[in-house]
Coordinates of C-alpha atoms in Angstrom, one line a residue:
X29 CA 0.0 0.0 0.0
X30 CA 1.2 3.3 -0.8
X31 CA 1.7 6.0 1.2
X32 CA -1.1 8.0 -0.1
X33 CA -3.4 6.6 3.0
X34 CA -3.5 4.5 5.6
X35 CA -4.8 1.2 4.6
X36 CA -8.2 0.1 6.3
X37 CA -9.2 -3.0 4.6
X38 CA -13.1 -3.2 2.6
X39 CA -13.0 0.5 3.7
X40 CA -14.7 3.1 1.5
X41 CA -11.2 4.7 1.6
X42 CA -9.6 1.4 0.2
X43 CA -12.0 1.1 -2.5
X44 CA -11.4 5.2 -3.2
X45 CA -7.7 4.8 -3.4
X46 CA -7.6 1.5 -5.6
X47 CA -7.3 3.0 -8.7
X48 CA -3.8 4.9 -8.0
X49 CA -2.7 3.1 -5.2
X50 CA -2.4 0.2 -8.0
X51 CA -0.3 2.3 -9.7
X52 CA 1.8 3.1 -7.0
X53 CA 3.8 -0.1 -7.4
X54 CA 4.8 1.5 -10.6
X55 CA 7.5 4.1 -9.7
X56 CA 7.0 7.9 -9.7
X57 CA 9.6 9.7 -12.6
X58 CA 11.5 12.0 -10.1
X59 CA 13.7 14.9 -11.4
X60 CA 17.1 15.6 -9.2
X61 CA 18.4 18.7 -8.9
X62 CA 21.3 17.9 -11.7
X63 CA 18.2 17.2 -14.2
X64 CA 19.0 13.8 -14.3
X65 CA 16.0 11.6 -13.9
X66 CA 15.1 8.3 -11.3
X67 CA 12.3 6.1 -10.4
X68 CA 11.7 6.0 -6.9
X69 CA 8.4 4.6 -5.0
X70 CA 5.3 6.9 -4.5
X71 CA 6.0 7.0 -0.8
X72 CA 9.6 8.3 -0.7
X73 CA 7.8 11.4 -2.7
X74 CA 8.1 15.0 -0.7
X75 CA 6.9 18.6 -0.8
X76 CA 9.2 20.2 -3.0
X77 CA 10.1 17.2 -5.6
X78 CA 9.9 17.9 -9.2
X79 CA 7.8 14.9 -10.9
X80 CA 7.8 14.0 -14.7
X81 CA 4.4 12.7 -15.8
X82 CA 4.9 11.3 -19.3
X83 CA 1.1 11.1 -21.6
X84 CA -1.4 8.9 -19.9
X85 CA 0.5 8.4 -16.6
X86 CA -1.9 9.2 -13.1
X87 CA -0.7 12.4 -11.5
X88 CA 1.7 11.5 -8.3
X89 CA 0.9 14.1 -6.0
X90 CA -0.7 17.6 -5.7
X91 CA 1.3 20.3 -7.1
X92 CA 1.5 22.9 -9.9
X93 CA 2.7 22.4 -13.3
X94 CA 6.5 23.7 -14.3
X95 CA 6.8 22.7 -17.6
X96 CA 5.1 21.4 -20.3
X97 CA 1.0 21.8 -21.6
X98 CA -1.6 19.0 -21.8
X99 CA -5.2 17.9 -21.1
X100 CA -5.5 16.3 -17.7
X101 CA -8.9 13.9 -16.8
X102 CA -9.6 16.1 -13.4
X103 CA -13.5 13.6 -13.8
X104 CA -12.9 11.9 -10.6
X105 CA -12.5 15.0 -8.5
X106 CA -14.5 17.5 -10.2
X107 CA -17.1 15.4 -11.6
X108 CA -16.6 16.8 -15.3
X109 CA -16.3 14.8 -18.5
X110 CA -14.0 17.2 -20.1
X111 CA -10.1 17.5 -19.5
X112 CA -8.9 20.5 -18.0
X113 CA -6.2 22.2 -19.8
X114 CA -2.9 22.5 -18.1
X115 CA 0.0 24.7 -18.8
X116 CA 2.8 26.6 -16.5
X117 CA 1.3 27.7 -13.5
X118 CA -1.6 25.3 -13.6
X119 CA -2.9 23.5 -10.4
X120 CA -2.9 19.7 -11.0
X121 CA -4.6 17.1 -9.1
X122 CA -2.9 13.6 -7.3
X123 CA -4.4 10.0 -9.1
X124 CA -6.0 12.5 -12.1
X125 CA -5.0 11.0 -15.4
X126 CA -2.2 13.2 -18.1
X127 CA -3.6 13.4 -21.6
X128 CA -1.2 13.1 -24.3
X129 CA 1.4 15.8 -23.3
X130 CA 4.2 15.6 -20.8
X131 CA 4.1 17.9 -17.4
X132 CA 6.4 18.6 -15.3
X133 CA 5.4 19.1 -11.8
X134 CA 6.7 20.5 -8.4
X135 CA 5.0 18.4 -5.4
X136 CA 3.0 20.6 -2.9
X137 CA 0.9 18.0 -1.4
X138 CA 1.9 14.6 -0.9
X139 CA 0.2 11.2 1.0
X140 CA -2.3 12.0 3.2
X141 CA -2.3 15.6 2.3
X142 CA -3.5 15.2 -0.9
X143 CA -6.9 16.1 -2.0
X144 CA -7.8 12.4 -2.8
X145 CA -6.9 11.5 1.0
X146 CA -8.6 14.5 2.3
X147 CA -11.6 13.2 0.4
X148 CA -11.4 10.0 1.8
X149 CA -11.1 11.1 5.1
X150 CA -14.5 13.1 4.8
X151 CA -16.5 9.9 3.2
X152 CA -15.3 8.1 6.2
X153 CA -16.2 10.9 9.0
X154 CA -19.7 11.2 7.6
X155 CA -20.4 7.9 7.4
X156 CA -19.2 7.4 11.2
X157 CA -21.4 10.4 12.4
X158 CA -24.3 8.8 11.0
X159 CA -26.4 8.2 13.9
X160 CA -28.2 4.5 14.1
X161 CA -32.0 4.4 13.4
X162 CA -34.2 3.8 16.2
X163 CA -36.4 0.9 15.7
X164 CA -39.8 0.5 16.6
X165 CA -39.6 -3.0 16.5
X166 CA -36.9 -2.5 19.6
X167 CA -39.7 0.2 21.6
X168 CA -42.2 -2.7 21.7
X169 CA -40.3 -5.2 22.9
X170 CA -38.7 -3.3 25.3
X171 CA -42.1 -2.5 27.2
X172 CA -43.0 -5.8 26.0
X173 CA -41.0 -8.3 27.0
X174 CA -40.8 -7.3 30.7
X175 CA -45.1 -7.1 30.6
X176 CA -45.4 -10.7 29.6
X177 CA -42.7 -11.8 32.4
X178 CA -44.7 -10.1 35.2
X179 CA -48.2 -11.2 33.8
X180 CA -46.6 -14.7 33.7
X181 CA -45.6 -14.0 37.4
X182 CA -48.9 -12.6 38.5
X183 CA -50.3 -15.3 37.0
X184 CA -48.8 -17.7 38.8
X185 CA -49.2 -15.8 41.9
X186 CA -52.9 -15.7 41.4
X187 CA -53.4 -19.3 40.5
X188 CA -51.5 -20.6 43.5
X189 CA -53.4 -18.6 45.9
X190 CA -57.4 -18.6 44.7
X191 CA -56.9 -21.4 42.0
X192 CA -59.0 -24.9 41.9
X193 CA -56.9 -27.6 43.4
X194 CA -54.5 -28.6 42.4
X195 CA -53.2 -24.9 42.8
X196 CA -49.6 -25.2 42.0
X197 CA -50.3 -27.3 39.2
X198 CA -52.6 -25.1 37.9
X199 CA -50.4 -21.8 38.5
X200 CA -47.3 -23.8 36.8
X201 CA -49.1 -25.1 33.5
X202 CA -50.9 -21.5 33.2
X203 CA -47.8 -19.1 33.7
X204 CA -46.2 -21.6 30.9
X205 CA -49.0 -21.0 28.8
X206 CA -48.7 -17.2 28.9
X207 CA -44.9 -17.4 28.3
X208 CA -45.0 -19.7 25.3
X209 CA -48.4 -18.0 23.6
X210 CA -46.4 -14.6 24.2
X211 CA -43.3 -15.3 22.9
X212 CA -42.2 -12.6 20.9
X213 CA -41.3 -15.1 17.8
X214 CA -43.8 -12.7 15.3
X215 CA -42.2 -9.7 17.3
X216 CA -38.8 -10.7 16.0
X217 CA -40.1 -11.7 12.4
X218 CA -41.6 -8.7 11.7
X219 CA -39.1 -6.1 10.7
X220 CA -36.4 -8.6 9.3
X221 CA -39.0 -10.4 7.1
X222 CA -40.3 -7.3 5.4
X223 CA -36.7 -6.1 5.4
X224 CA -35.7 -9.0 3.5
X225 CA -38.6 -9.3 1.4
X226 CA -38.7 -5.6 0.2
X227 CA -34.9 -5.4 -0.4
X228 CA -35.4 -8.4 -3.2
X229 CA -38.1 -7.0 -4.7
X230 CA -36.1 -3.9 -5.0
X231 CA -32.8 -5.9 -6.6
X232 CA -35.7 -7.2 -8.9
X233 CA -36.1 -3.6 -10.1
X234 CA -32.5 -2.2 -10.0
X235 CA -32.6 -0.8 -6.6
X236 CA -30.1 -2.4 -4.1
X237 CA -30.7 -1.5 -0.8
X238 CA -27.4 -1.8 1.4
X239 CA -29.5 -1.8 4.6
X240 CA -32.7 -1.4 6.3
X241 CA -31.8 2.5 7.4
X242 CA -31.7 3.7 3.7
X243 CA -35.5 2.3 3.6
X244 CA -36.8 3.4 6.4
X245 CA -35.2 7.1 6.1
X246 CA -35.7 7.0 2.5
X247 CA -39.7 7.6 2.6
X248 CA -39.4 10.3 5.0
X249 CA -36.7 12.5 2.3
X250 CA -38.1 15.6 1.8
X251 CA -35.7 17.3 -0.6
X252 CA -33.7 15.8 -3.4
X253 CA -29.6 16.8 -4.1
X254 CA -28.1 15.5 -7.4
X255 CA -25.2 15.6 -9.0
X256 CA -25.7 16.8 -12.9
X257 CA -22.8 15.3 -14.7
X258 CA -23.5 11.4 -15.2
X259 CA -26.5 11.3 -12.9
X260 CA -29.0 14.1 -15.0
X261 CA -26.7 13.3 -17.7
X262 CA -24.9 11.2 -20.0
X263 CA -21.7 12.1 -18.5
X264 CA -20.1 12.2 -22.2
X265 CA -19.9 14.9 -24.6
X266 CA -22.0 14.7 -27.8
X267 CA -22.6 16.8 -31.0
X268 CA -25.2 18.9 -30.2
X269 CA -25.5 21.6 -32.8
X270 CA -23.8 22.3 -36.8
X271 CA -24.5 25.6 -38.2
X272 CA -22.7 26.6 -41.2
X273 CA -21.8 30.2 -42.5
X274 CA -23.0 31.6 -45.9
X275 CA -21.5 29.5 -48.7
X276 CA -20.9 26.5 -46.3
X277 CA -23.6 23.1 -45.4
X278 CA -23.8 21.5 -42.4
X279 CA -22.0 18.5 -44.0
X280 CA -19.2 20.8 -45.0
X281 CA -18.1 21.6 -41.9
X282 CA -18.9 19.0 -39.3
X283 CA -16.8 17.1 -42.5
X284 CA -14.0 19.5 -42.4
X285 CA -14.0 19.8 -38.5
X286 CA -13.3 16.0 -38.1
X287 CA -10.9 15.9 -40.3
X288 CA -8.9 18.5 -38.4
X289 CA -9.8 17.1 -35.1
X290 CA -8.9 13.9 -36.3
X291 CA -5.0 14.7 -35.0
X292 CA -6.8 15.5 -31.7
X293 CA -7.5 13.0 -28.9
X294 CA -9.5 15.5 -26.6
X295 CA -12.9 14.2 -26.0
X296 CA -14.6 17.0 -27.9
X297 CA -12.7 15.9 -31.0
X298 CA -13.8 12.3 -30.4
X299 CA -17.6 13.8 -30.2
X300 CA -17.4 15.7 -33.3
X301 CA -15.6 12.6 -34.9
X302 CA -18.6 10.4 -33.6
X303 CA -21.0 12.6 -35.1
X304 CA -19.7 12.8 -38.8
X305 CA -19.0 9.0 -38.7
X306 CA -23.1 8.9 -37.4
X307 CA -23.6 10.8 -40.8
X308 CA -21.5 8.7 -43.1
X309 CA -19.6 11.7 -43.9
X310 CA -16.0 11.2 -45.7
X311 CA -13.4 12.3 -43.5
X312 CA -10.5 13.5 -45.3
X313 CA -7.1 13.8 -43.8
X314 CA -5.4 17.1 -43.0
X315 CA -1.4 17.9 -43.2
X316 CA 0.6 20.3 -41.1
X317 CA -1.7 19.5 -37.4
X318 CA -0.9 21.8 -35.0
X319 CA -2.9 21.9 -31.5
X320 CA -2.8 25.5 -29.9
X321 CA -3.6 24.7 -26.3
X322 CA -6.5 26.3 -24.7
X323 CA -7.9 27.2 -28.4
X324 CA -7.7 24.7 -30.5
X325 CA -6.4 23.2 -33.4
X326 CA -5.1 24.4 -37.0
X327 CA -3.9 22.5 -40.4
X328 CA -4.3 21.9 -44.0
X329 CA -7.0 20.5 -45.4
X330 CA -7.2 20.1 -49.3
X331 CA -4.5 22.6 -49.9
X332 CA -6.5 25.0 -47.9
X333 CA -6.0 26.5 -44.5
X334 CA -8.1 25.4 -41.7
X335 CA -8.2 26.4 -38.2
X336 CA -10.9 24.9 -35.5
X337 CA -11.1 26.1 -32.0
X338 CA -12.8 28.9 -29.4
X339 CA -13.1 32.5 -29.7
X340 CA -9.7 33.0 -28.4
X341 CA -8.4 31.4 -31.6
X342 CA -10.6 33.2 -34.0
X343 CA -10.0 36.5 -32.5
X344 CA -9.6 38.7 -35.0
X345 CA -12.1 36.9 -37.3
X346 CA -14.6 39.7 -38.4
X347 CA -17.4 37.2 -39.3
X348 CA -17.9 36.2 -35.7
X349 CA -19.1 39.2 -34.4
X350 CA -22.7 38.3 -36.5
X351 CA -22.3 35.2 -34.9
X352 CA -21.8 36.3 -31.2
X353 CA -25.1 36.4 -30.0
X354 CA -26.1 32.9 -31.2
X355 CA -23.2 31.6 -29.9
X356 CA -24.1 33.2 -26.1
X357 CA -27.3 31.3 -26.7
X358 CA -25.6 28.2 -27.6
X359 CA -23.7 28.6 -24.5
X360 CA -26.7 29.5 -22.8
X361 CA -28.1 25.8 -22.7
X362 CA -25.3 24.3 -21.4
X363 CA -23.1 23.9 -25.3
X364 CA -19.1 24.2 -25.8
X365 CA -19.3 26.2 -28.9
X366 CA -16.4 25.8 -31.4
X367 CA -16.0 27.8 -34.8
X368 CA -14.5 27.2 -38.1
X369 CA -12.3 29.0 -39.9
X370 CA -11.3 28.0 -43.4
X371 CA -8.8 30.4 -45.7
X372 CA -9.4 33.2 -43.2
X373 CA -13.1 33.2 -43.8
X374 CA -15.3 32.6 -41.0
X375 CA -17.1 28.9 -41.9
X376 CA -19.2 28.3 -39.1
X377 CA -19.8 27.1 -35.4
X378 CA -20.2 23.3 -33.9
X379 CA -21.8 23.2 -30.3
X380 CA -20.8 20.2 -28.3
X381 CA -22.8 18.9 -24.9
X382 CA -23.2 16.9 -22.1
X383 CA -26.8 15.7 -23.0
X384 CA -29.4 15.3 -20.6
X385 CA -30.5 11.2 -20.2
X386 CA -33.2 10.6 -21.6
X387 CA -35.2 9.4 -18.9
X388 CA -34.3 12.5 -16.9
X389 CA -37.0 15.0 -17.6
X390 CA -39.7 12.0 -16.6
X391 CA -37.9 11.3 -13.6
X392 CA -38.0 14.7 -12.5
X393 CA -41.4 14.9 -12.9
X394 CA -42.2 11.9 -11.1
X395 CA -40.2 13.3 -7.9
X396 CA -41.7 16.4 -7.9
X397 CA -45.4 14.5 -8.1
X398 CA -43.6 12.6 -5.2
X399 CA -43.2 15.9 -2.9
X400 CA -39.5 16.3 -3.4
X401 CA -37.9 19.3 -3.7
X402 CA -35.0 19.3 -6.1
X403 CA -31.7 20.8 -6.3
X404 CA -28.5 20.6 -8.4
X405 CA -25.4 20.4 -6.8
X406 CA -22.7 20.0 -9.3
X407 CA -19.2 21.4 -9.6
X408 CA -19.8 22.7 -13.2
X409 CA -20.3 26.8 -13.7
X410 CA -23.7 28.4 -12.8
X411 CA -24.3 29.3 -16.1
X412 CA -24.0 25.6 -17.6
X413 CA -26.0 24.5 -14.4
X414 CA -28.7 27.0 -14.8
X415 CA -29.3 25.7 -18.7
X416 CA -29.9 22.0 -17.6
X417 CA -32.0 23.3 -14.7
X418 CA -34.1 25.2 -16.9
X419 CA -34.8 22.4 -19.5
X420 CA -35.6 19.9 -16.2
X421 CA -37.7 22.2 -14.4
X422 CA -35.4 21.8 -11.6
X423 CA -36.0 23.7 -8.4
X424 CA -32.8 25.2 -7.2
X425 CA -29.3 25.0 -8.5
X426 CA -25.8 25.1 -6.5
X427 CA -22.6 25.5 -8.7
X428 CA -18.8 25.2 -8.9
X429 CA -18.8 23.5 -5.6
X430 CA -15.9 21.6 -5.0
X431 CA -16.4 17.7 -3.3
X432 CA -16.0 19.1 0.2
X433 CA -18.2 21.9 -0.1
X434 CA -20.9 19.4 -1.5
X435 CA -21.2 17.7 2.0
X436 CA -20.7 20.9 3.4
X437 CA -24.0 22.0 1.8
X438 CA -25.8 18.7 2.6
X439 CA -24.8 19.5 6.5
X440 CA -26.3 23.1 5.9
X441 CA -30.0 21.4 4.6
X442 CA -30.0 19.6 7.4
X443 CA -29.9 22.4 9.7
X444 CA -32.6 23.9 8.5
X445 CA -34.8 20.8 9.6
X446 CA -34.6 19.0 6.0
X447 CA -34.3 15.2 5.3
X448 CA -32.2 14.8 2.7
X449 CA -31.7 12.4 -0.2
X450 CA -28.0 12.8 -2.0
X451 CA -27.7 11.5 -5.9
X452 CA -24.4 11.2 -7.3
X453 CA -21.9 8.6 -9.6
X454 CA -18.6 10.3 -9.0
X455 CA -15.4 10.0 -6.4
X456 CA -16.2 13.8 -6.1
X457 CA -19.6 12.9 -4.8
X458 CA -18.5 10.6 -1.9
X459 CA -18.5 12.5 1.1
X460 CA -22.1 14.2 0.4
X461 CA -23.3 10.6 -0.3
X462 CA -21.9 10.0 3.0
X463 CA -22.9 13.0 4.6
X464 CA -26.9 12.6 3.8
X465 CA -29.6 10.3 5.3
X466 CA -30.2 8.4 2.6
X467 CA -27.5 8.5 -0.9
X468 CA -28.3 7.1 -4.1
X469 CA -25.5 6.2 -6.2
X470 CA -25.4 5.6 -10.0
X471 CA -24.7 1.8 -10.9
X472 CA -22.8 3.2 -13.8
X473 CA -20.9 5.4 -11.4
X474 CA -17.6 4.9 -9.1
X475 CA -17.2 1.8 -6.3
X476 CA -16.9 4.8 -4.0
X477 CA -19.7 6.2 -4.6
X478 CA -21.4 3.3 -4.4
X479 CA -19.8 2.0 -1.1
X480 CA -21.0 5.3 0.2
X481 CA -24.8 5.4 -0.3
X482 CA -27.6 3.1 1.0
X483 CA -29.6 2.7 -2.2
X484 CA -27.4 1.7 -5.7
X485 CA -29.5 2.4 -9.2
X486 CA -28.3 -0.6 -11.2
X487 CA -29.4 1.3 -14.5
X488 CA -28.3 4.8 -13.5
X489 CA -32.0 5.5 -14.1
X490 CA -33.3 8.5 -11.4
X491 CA -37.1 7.2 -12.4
X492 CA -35.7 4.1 -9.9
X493 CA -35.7 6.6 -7.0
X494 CA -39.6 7.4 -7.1
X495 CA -39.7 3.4 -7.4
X496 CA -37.6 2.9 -4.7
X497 CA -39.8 5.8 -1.8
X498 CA -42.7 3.6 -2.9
X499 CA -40.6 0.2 -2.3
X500 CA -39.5 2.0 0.8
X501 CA -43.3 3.2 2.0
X502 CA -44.4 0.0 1.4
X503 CA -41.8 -2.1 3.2
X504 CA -42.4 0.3 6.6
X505 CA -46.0 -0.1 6.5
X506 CA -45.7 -4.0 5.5
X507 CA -43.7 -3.5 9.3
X508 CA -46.2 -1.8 10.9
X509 CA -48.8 -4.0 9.9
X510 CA -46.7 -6.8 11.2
X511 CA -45.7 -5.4 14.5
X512 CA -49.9 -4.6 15.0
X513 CA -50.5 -8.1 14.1
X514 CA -47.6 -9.4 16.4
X515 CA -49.0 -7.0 19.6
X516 CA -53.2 -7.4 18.9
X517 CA -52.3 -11.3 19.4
X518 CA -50.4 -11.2 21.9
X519 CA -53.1 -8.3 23.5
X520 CA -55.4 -11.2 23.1
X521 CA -53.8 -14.3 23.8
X522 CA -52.2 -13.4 26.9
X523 CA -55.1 -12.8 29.6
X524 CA -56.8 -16.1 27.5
X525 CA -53.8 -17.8 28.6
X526 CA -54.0 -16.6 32.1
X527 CA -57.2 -18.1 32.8
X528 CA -59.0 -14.5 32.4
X529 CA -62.3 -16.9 31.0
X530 CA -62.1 -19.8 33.1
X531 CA -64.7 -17.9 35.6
X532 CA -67.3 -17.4 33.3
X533 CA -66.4 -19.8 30.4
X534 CA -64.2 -22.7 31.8
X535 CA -61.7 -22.4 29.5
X536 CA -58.0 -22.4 29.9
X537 CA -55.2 -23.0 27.0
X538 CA -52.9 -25.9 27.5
X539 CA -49.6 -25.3 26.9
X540 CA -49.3 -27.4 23.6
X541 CA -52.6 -25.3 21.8
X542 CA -50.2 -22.2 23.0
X543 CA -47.3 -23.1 20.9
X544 CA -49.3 -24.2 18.1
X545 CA -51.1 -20.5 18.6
X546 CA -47.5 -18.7 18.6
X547 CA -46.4 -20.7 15.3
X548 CA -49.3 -19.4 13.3
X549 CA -48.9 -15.8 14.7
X550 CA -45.4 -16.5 13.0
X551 CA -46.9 -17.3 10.0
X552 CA -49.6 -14.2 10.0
X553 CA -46.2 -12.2 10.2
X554 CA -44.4 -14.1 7.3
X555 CA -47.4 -14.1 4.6
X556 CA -47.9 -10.4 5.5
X557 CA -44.2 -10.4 4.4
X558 CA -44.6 -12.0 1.3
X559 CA -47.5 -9.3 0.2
X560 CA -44.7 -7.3 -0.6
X561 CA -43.3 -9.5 -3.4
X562 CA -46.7 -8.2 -5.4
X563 CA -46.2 -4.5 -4.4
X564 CA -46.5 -2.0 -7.3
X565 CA -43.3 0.1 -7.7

């Protein structure tokens, strides 16, 4: 195990550092002070040390770039699909994953300072502040139990002092009767029997329940927090929009753009790839690729001059300006607009998105139907944010958060008297899945987050969580139902027991009819149970 952190074995914090701590066996490229160059292992790495990290290589520490530009895969700390673009000066991330170009790094955080560390440290804080659940199984049989003892003894008592002869006799077989019809057998049954039966009829729906708190707290959520990238959305960028200049078609560009971006292994150029091979479009093949980091990209396509990027590239390109306020739209619902340049003259704009699932928009419905209030917690900019929220209808929207001011925020909803359901796929989500009463992980998401929430959606689908409050209201009132049933026949086997109608009726209840009478209150409890298995979700 590396020195990144302390090992705690099947730990949330284990499963968070399994991805880099495998790659701490490989070693870290360290830089002396002579500029010669040495492998040494992750843990002999300090503040101060100036690390190589060669194209797709994990980042070994936290530190800020020295030398060299690139895209860098920050997805499991900030949630965001697309690569951040490093250069001199840049802040970089330990266990994120180098693009294609080399960095040179100086270590400013290393081991259990890192931000990685410091996340796993909050997941496992939250989840050991989490309060157990009080059971109401455990309330009954607290006042229970002790009842049915003293009845037993009074019974006993009462027998052997005013009973028909033979008195002791009678007081003996009678208190027995009232201890074996009262056993709290259906007691016992009831909660882990609709526990059990609700939490496979969820797995029958892709909703894994990790443990009877996240069912019982989850019908009682009041507000909804979810992540945006890969839980509203795909989590992958896609070609959104193609809208060619004067003189140019649609085809045109998104044709030319690949072509140029086919040099490129940023994920927007794979999107814009994607979309032109969606097309059957011909994809020629450009000469003299340059990437311009931060911008874009430039080359020759068919003798003639291309360049592809943002506005920072196309600066001094006068068509733009006609173009500006459609591209503020663009940008507006949530797009990364690129434009196209071709022999100096302005060709047109591509807008590439995250999209919003398809099953989103329903599922938000169905929670607001549900009660829930909904916010977005995400640690993309407001004005991205605010586009999805619009389209979803979503109530209130929290940006560029960063993973420990997400739990943060969680803690402040609380406060104000909220119970609060957390939805999120991401390493960066972790601690606020932690932090809240019930969280809901993605199936397509992280182990983290996953080992983090009570509820896992196997699909990724958020319609499962309005499924899973009714799974949830159904289990606790299948519960309910059993712990009346358990306590109305014990209310009225009991004083039969005792001999209450031998006076009037001459009846009394051997102790073998008792034990046959507690084995079908048993079975009351475990058909009750079994209703759930037909529950509608």
């Amino acid at each position: 195990m590396s020195a990144l952190v302390p090992e705690t074995p099947r730990s949330p914090a284990s499963r968070l550092t399994s991805s880099f701590s495998a790659a701490g066996v490989i070693p870290v490229r360290r830089v002396k002070a002579d500029g010669t160059e040495e492998d040494a292992p992750l843990d002999q790495v300090r503040v101060g040390n100036l690390l190589r990290v060669r194209p797709g290589e994990k980042v070994p520490a936290d530190g800020v770039v020295t030398e060299g530009r690139s895209a860098v895969d920050e997805s499991m700390i900030s949630g965001e699909p697309i690569p951040a673009e490093k250069e001199p000066g840049s802040k970089v991330v330990a266990a994120t994953v180098n693009g294609t170009g080399g960095l040179l790094i100086k270590a400013e955080k290393v081991g259990s300072d890192t931000l990685l560390a410091q996340i796993v440290r909050m997941v496992g804080e939250a989840q050991r502040s989490r309060a157990p659940i009080e059971r109401m199984v455990d309330q009954v049989a607290s006042y229970f139990v002790p009842a049915v003892v003293l009845v037993s003894l009074l019974t006993f008592a009462v027998w052997s002092l005013w009973g028909p002869e033979p008195k002791l006799a009678h007081a003996l077989v009678n208190a027995v009767a009232v201890l074996i019809i009262a056993c709290p057998c259906a007691l016992g049954l009831a909660t882990p029997m609709a526990i059990m039966v609700g939490v496979g009829r969820g797995a029958e729906n892709g909703i894994l329940i990790k443990n009877a708190e996240a069912l019982e707290i989850l019908q009682r959520a009041d507000t909804l927090v979810v992540d945006k990238t890969g839980t509203l959305t795909e989590g992958k960028p896609h070609l959104v929009a193609v809208e060619p200049a004067n003189g140019f078609t649609a085809d045109d560009i998104l044709r030319l753009a690949a072509g140029l971006e086919r040099g490129s292994e940023h994920p927007l150029a794979a999107a814009i790839i994607k979309g032109a091979e969606e097309k059957h479009l011909t994809i020629p093949t450009s000469q003299d690729f340059q990437s311009v980091t931060g911008k874009g990209v430039t080359g020759t396509i068919g003798g003639r001059k291309a360049a592809f990027g943002n506005t920072a590239l196309m600066a001094d390109q006068a068509g733009i300006a006609a173009m500006q306020a459609r591209i503020e739209e663009l940008r507006g619902e949530g797009q990364t607009v690129m434009l196209l340049e071709i022999d100096g003259r302005f060709a047109g704009l591509i807008g590439v998105a995250d999209r919003i699932k398809d099953t989103t928009l329903e599922a938000i419905r169905l929670l607001h139907e549900d009660g829930l209030r909904i916010i977005m917690l995400t640690g993309d900019s407001q004005r991205t944010a605010e586009a999805v929220a619009r389209k979803l209808g979503i109530d209130e929207v929290i940006a560029g958060v960063l993973p420990g001011q997400k739990s943060e925020t969680i803690k402040k909803l609380q406060a104000e008297g909220r119970v609060v359901a957390m939805a999120g796929d991401g390493i960066n989500d972790a601690p606020a899945l932690a932090q809240a009463p019930i969280g809901i992980a993605m199936g397509s998401g992280t182990d983290v987050a996953m080992e983090s929430a009570g509820v896992t959606l196997v699909k990724g689908d958020l319609r499962a969580i309005a499924r899973a409050r009714r799974l949830s209201r159904a289990t606790m009132s299948n519960i309910r139902k059993n712990l009346f049933l358990a306590f109305v026949y014990n209310l009225a086997s009991v004083p039969v027991a005792a001999g209450v109608l031998y006076p009037f009726l001459g009846i009394l209840i051997d102790p073998i009819w008792a034990s046959a009478a507690m084995g079908l209150s048993s079975l009351s409890v475990v058909g009750n149970a079994l209703r759930l298995r037909r529950a509608e979700l």
